[in-house]
Amino acid sequence: YSINMLTMFALVIAIGLLVDDTIVVVENVERLMSEEGLSPKQATAKSMEQVTSALIGFTLVLTALFGPMAFFSGSTGIIYRQFSVTIITSMVLSVSVALILTPVLCASILKPVLKGHEAAESEIWFLRPFFLWFDKVFYRFRDFIVGLIGQSLTKMGRYILIYIIIVVGLILIYMRMPTSYLPEEDQGIIMCQILMPTGTTIEQTQKVADEVREYFLGSEKEAVESCMTIAGTGFSGRAQNNGMVFVKLKEWDLRDRKDLRVKAVVGRAMGRFAGIRNAMVFAFAPPSVIELGVATGFDFQLVDRGGIGHEALMNARNQLLGMAAQDSRLAKVRPNGMEDVPQYRIDVDWEKAGAQNLPITAIHNTISASFGSAYVNDFIQGGRVKRVYVQADAPYRMQPSHLEKIYVRNMQGKMVPFSSFASGHWSSGSPQLERFNGFGSMNIQGEPAPGKSSGEAMKAMEEITAKLPQGVGFDWTGLSYQERQAASQTGLLYTCSILIVFLFLAALYEKWDVPAAVLLILPLGVIGGFVASKIRGLPSDVYFQIGLLNTLGLATKNAILIVQFAMDEVAKGAKLVDAALHAVKLRLRPILMTSTTTGLSVLPMAFTTGAGAGAMNAIGTAVLGGMISGTILVVIFTPLFYVLIEKAFGKKKLDKLSI
């Protein structure tokens, strides 16, 4: 993989994850030295006995969460795969350092301290008051948390009800969360599509294109650097009534105000272009991944599944566009195709042509060369080989009556007038053959209305299509197809990840009940990511899903730290509740340290602006919100679940052993 936006996202998140394992080791060594008065070497040896299982559990959990991402197909799999491989590789190296190098460094670098020694006492003299104050505040906070957890263990029913309310709230937020595929990005580019009435000349189209260019270079000169217009062809095909405009904006550091960003410029441009007579001009930003489509929003195919014919499909399209214009969830809904145009149909009487010994190929080639063009030869001029094309002169290929002046050579070498075996009539039809998966189709593009997501816009289009005549169906293509595919894979992704996490933890602890206690806290981790993204108005997209997986990993790591130490205390003979409270008291500091490092690592991503800001905001916001809930709620509820499950299943195991 290259160094790109996806791998760099993974490396930024890995910054927080990489130091977590080392923090767990160093903090525990320092605690053993100050509480028990052990030498650095003895403290390191004892610390590794306590935290090795937890460190291995961290790595297994994160591998299980991000591993299934690497096997998804399509563009979603490409996005996930680079992120997944980078994170897993970083975590494997991190735990290797924590298990091998960090203990050596602790035993070699740390200095012996007396039993009961406070770490703040050894700091530089002018910083000592601050660190002593900090320790005092932290110990008060720790005692408050331990007291709160003690209350939860005595009033389990009340806290279980709170947990159920949180889970129900999570489900409601999830169901109402707007969906999308990729966040909108300011790539410094704006594109415009010009649609003119049928029969418009290329000069008229160019005049509208010039008006669009003058607007951008004049009214938007503070944001626009250059503008290029093309008349005679467009995103929907080549025709005199189609045109395109490409606008290049200035660099991001010159557009540091909100009113100079792509979304604001496009909004003002659409208001201005709505006043252009006899033309429809749409301004839009390209999608985040340009290879997946032309514009942001949705890419819709109206399909003739019942064989109703072109005219009925055209009527259905116009009906759909009319209803879409009235829907408040949709904006800029437009046909990305070419309107029916007048056509002159030539009817050849093949019996007459055969009677005059005219080959079919001669008839086709003659009319094609006369009204179109045909390559016939090469010639050399100035040492360069140039091609020769033949075509009837312009004054003799402008009217249908000019067909009467065409002659076709028959098999005897005689010239036969075209009018002796053919006639013509006017009709109307599509200038291009539009098909999708073998069915007649019409492409429609559009965007969600301000404040709506692409998922809501796609749902609106499906509801409108259901009201169309029978035989008309739809399909999604481009960016919309990828969004639908990603949505269908989300459930499978989380199911596989959680199942593998459960199996890994069950194999590590050789129990089924302990992994269940850990997995029960997963909703407490993701609720923060959902709430934070909802507050900021961000949709559920691919990058949001990546952020949620990070919050699941963080919440699981915190739960493993508590459960691991609680199990060790129970193995030493401590009571179940006392062991859970003591585990929280011992592990609260490293939990806060590791969570803070993860949160600080993604803090710049959550609030950055400029290139790639959409993706960074989505990941950063989800991880930051999940870090808060995955720390506070997980610390409170993990001892509760551990005690409940151990009382329920542990007692049964003891009964079986006694029998």
XYZ file of C-alpha atoms in Angstrom, residues 142-454:
313
model
C -11.080 7.339 42.010
C -12.751 6.995 45.405
C -15.923 8.524 43.956
C -15.954 6.042 41.064
C -15.267 3.088 43.376
C -18.087 4.247 45.661
C -20.428 4.569 42.664
C -19.545 1.061 41.524
C -20.072 -0.245 45.065
C -23.543 1.279 44.944
C -24.217 -0.396 41.572
C -23.258 -3.783 43.026
C -25.699 -3.363 45.896
C -28.516 -1.932 43.752
C -28.088 -4.089 40.657
C -31.678 -3.836 39.467
C -31.520 -0.054 39.176
C -28.322 -0.092 37.148
C -29.505 -2.928 34.920
C -32.545 -0.758 34.124
C -30.205 2.135 33.257
C -28.249 -0.201 30.979
C -31.445 -1.286 29.226
C -32.447 2.355 28.727
C -29.023 3.078 27.200
C -29.352 0.116 24.815
C -32.878 1.135 23.796
C -31.652 4.695 23.239
C -28.811 3.358 21.106
C -31.270 1.408 18.955
C -33.477 4.477 18.488
C -30.505 6.667 17.521
C -29.285 3.990 15.109
C -32.685 3.720 13.421
C -32.949 7.508 13.020
C -29.336 8.061 12.029
C -29.074 9.341 8.447
C -26.987 7.119 6.205
C -24.450 7.880 3.523
C -21.533 6.203 1.767
C -18.711 8.736 1.826
C -18.715 12.215 3.365
C -18.700 15.201 1.064
C -15.210 16.608 0.510
C -14.027 20.014 -0.637
C -11.704 18.965 -3.459
C -11.366 22.467 -4.892
C -13.433 21.565 -7.975
C -16.936 22.467 -9.143
C -18.609 21.044 -12.234
C -21.653 22.395 -14.060
C -24.016 20.619 -16.406
C -25.872 22.660 -19.058
C -29.078 21.230 -20.539
C -30.745 23.192 -23.347
C -34.023 22.501 -25.204
C -33.963 20.134 -28.147
C -32.942 21.891 -31.353
C -30.721 24.438 -29.640
C -27.675 25.350 -31.678
C -24.167 25.043 -30.357
C -23.804 28.832 -30.484
C -26.741 29.238 -28.090
C -25.282 26.625 -25.759
C -21.911 28.384 -25.819
C -23.622 31.672 -24.939
C -25.074 30.122 -21.771
C -21.703 28.556 -20.952
C -20.064 31.968 -21.307
C -22.630 33.441 -18.924
C -21.805 30.729 -16.371
C -18.088 31.416 -16.749
C -18.550 35.167 -16.322
C -20.494 34.558 -13.121
C -17.773 32.401 -11.558
C -14.894 34.637 -12.636
C -16.760 37.796 -11.613
C -19.124 37.227 -8.700
C -17.069 34.392 -7.189
C -13.589 35.695 -8.004
C -12.591 35.514 -4.328
C -12.967 31.712 -4.413
C -12.479 30.809 -8.093
C -9.093 30.544 -9.760
C -10.048 29.498 -13.305
C -12.984 28.266 -15.372
C -13.258 26.198 -18.559
C -16.356 25.735 -20.723
C -17.213 23.035 -23.270
C -20.197 23.255 -25.627
C -21.515 20.451 -27.805
C -20.925 17.641 -25.324
C -21.876 16.926 -21.730
C -21.967 14.287 -19.042
C -25.039 12.779 -20.681
C -23.701 12.617 -24.244
C -22.665 14.590 -27.305
C -25.227 17.034 -28.664
C -25.412 20.708 -29.583
C -27.745 21.410 -26.662
C -25.371 19.951 -24.036
C -22.514 21.710 -22.289
C -20.083 21.387 -19.387
C -18.233 23.869 -17.201
C -15.248 22.989 -15.003
C -14.354 25.409 -12.207
C -11.074 25.271 -10.294
C -11.140 26.933 -6.878
C -8.228 28.560 -5.143
C -6.067 26.681 -2.635
C -7.619 25.854 0.738
C -5.495 28.305 2.716
C -6.914 31.113 0.544
C -10.479 29.919 1.226
C -10.422 29.768 5.020
C -13.945 31.199 5.379
C -17.078 29.031 5.262
C -18.604 31.152 2.492
C -15.655 30.340 0.216
C -15.914 26.560 0.437
C -17.381 24.354 -2.252
C -20.782 23.841 -0.646
C -21.373 27.567 -0.169
C -20.174 28.475 -3.673
C -22.386 25.788 -5.243
C -25.402 27.000 -3.261
C -25.007 30.591 -4.476
C -24.377 29.430 -8.041
C -27.581 27.382 -8.129
C -29.548 30.427 -6.978
C -28.024 32.500 -9.786
C -28.437 29.861 -12.512
C -32.124 29.366 -11.691
C -32.725 32.727 -13.388
C -31.251 31.698 -16.757
C -33.995 31.439 -19.369
C -34.353 28.484 -21.771
C -31.615 26.498 -20.001
C -31.163 24.250 -16.993
C -27.767 24.686 -15.340
C -26.769 22.520 -12.397
C -23.657 23.145 -10.307
C -22.291 20.344 -8.137
C -19.114 19.083 -6.519
C -17.545 15.808 -7.657
C -17.876 12.771 -5.371
C -15.202 11.959 -2.808
C -13.991 9.143 -5.075
C -14.267 10.506 -8.609
C -14.001 7.033 -10.166
C -17.379 6.128 -8.594
C -19.429 8.739 -10.434
C -19.704 12.231 -11.812
C -21.479 14.089 -9.009
C -22.269 13.859 -5.336
C -25.688 12.633 -4.251
C -27.356 9.632 -5.863
C -27.079 7.889 -9.230
C -30.450 6.368 -10.187
C -31.465 4.183 -13.116
C -35.145 4.116 -14.110
C -35.522 0.730 -15.813
C -38.128 -0.633 -18.242
C -38.586 -4.082 -16.682
C -41.983 -4.760 -18.217
C -41.185 -3.905 -21.840
C -43.498 -0.882 -21.829
C -41.483 0.889 -24.524
C -39.503 4.079 -24.834
C -42.436 6.493 -24.923
C -44.046 5.063 -21.765
C -40.670 5.059 -20.012
C -40.177 8.709 -20.975
C -43.592 9.569 -19.526
C -42.710 7.710 -16.334
C -39.451 9.630 -16.103
C -41.223 12.961 -16.455
C -43.739 11.891 -13.817
C -40.909 10.936 -11.470
C -39.122 14.251 -12.016
C -42.343 16.115 -11.254
C -42.882 14.269 -7.966
C -39.190 14.608 -7.037
C -39.424 18.387 -7.481
C -42.155 18.443 -4.821
C -40.262 16.262 -2.311
C -38.527 18.233 0.442
C -35.873 15.521 0.840
C -34.522 15.968 -2.694
C -32.648 18.672 -4.581
C -31.146 19.112 -8.055
C -32.947 16.047 -9.436
C -32.151 16.035 -13.144
C -32.067 13.613 -16.090
C -28.548 12.625 -17.042
C -29.524 11.737 -20.566
C -30.554 13.248 -23.861
C -34.079 14.317 -24.708
C -35.892 12.897 -27.728
C -35.043 14.756 -30.908
C -36.665 14.989 -34.372
C -35.318 12.242 -36.608
C -35.641 11.674 -40.344
C -36.138 7.971 -40.968
C -35.112 6.520 -44.330
C -37.192 3.559 -45.525
C -35.430 1.436 -48.123
C -37.534 -0.767 -50.397
C -35.258 -3.781 -50.494
C -37.164 -5.438 -53.312
C -36.601 -2.421 -55.584
C -32.978 -2.222 -54.460
C -32.481 -5.890 -55.259
C -34.128 -5.524 -58.656
C -31.563 -2.829 -59.494
C -28.655 -5.025 -58.284
C -27.762 -2.724 -55.371
C -25.750 -4.341 -52.533
C -26.887 -3.505 -48.998
C -23.382 -2.384 -48.041
C -23.258 0.044 -50.983
C -26.491 1.718 -49.858
C -25.288 2.066 -46.242
C -21.812 3.251 -47.150
C -23.078 5.863 -49.611
C -25.515 7.548 -47.226
C -23.042 7.297 -44.343
C -20.259 8.944 -46.314
C -22.511 11.656 -47.763
C -24.183 12.870 -44.569
C -21.533 11.726 -42.120
C -18.023 11.053 -43.339
C -15.815 8.167 -44.392
C -12.066 7.541 -44.291
C -10.856 6.598 -47.777
C -7.099 7.168 -48.129
C -3.875 8.777 -46.939
C -1.659 11.384 -48.549
C 1.738 12.840 -47.711
C 2.211 16.560 -47.184
C 5.385 18.124 -45.820
C 6.757 14.725 -44.885
C 3.699 13.879 -42.770
C 1.031 11.254 -43.530
C -2.473 12.715 -43.394
C -5.868 11.054 -43.697
C -8.462 11.721 -46.388
C -12.144 11.863 -45.411
C -14.984 12.318 -47.910
C -18.320 13.977 -47.221
C -20.980 15.793 -49.229
C -20.501 19.542 -49.263
C -22.481 21.372 -46.549
C -25.093 22.973 -48.864
C -25.906 19.501 -50.251
C -26.483 17.646 -46.950
C -28.739 20.052 -45.039
C -32.254 19.022 -46.171
C -34.073 15.692 -46.634
C -34.597 16.641 -50.276
C -30.835 16.387 -50.762
C -31.198 12.603 -50.549
C -32.640 12.757 -54.090
C -29.255 13.987 -55.363
C -27.398 10.918 -54.053
C -26.552 8.089 -56.447
C -25.487 4.551 -55.497
C -23.259 2.355 -57.673
C -24.791 -1.074 -58.389
C -23.008 -4.349 -59.174
C -22.811 -3.479 -62.895
C -21.047 -0.185 -62.136
C -24.054 1.974 -63.019
C -25.252 4.870 -60.838
C -28.772 4.449 -59.405
C -30.628 7.462 -57.915
C -31.415 7.076 -54.232
C -35.009 8.201 -54.725
C -35.714 5.208 -56.980
C -35.629 2.694 -54.118
C -35.992 4.716 -50.850
C -38.270 7.277 -49.200
C -38.282 9.026 -45.805
C -40.473 10.488 -43.073
C -40.044 12.518 -39.887
C -40.262 10.900 -36.427
C -39.063 11.497 -32.880
C -36.748 9.341 -30.802
C -33.815 9.105 -28.476
C -30.465 10.133 -29.973
C -28.651 7.403 -28.042
C -29.353 3.819 -26.972
C -29.672 3.744 -23.173
C -29.533 0.323 -21.528
C -28.870 -0.931 -17.999
C -28.365 -4.661 -17.419
C -30.038 -5.336 -20.774
C -33.168 -3.264 -20.043
C -34.122 0.089 -21.484
C -33.261 2.719 -18.917
C -32.896 6.397 -18.143
C -30.267 7.783 -15.797
C -31.365 10.317 -13.174
C -29.044 12.122 -10.792
C -29.740 14.312 -7.812
C -28.699 15.301 -4.331
C -30.239 15.271 -0.872
C -31.774 18.529 0.281
C -29.758 20.598 2.788
C -29.742 18.831 6.144
C -30.581 15.443 4.588
C -28.282 12.518 3.778
C -27.875 10.536 0.582
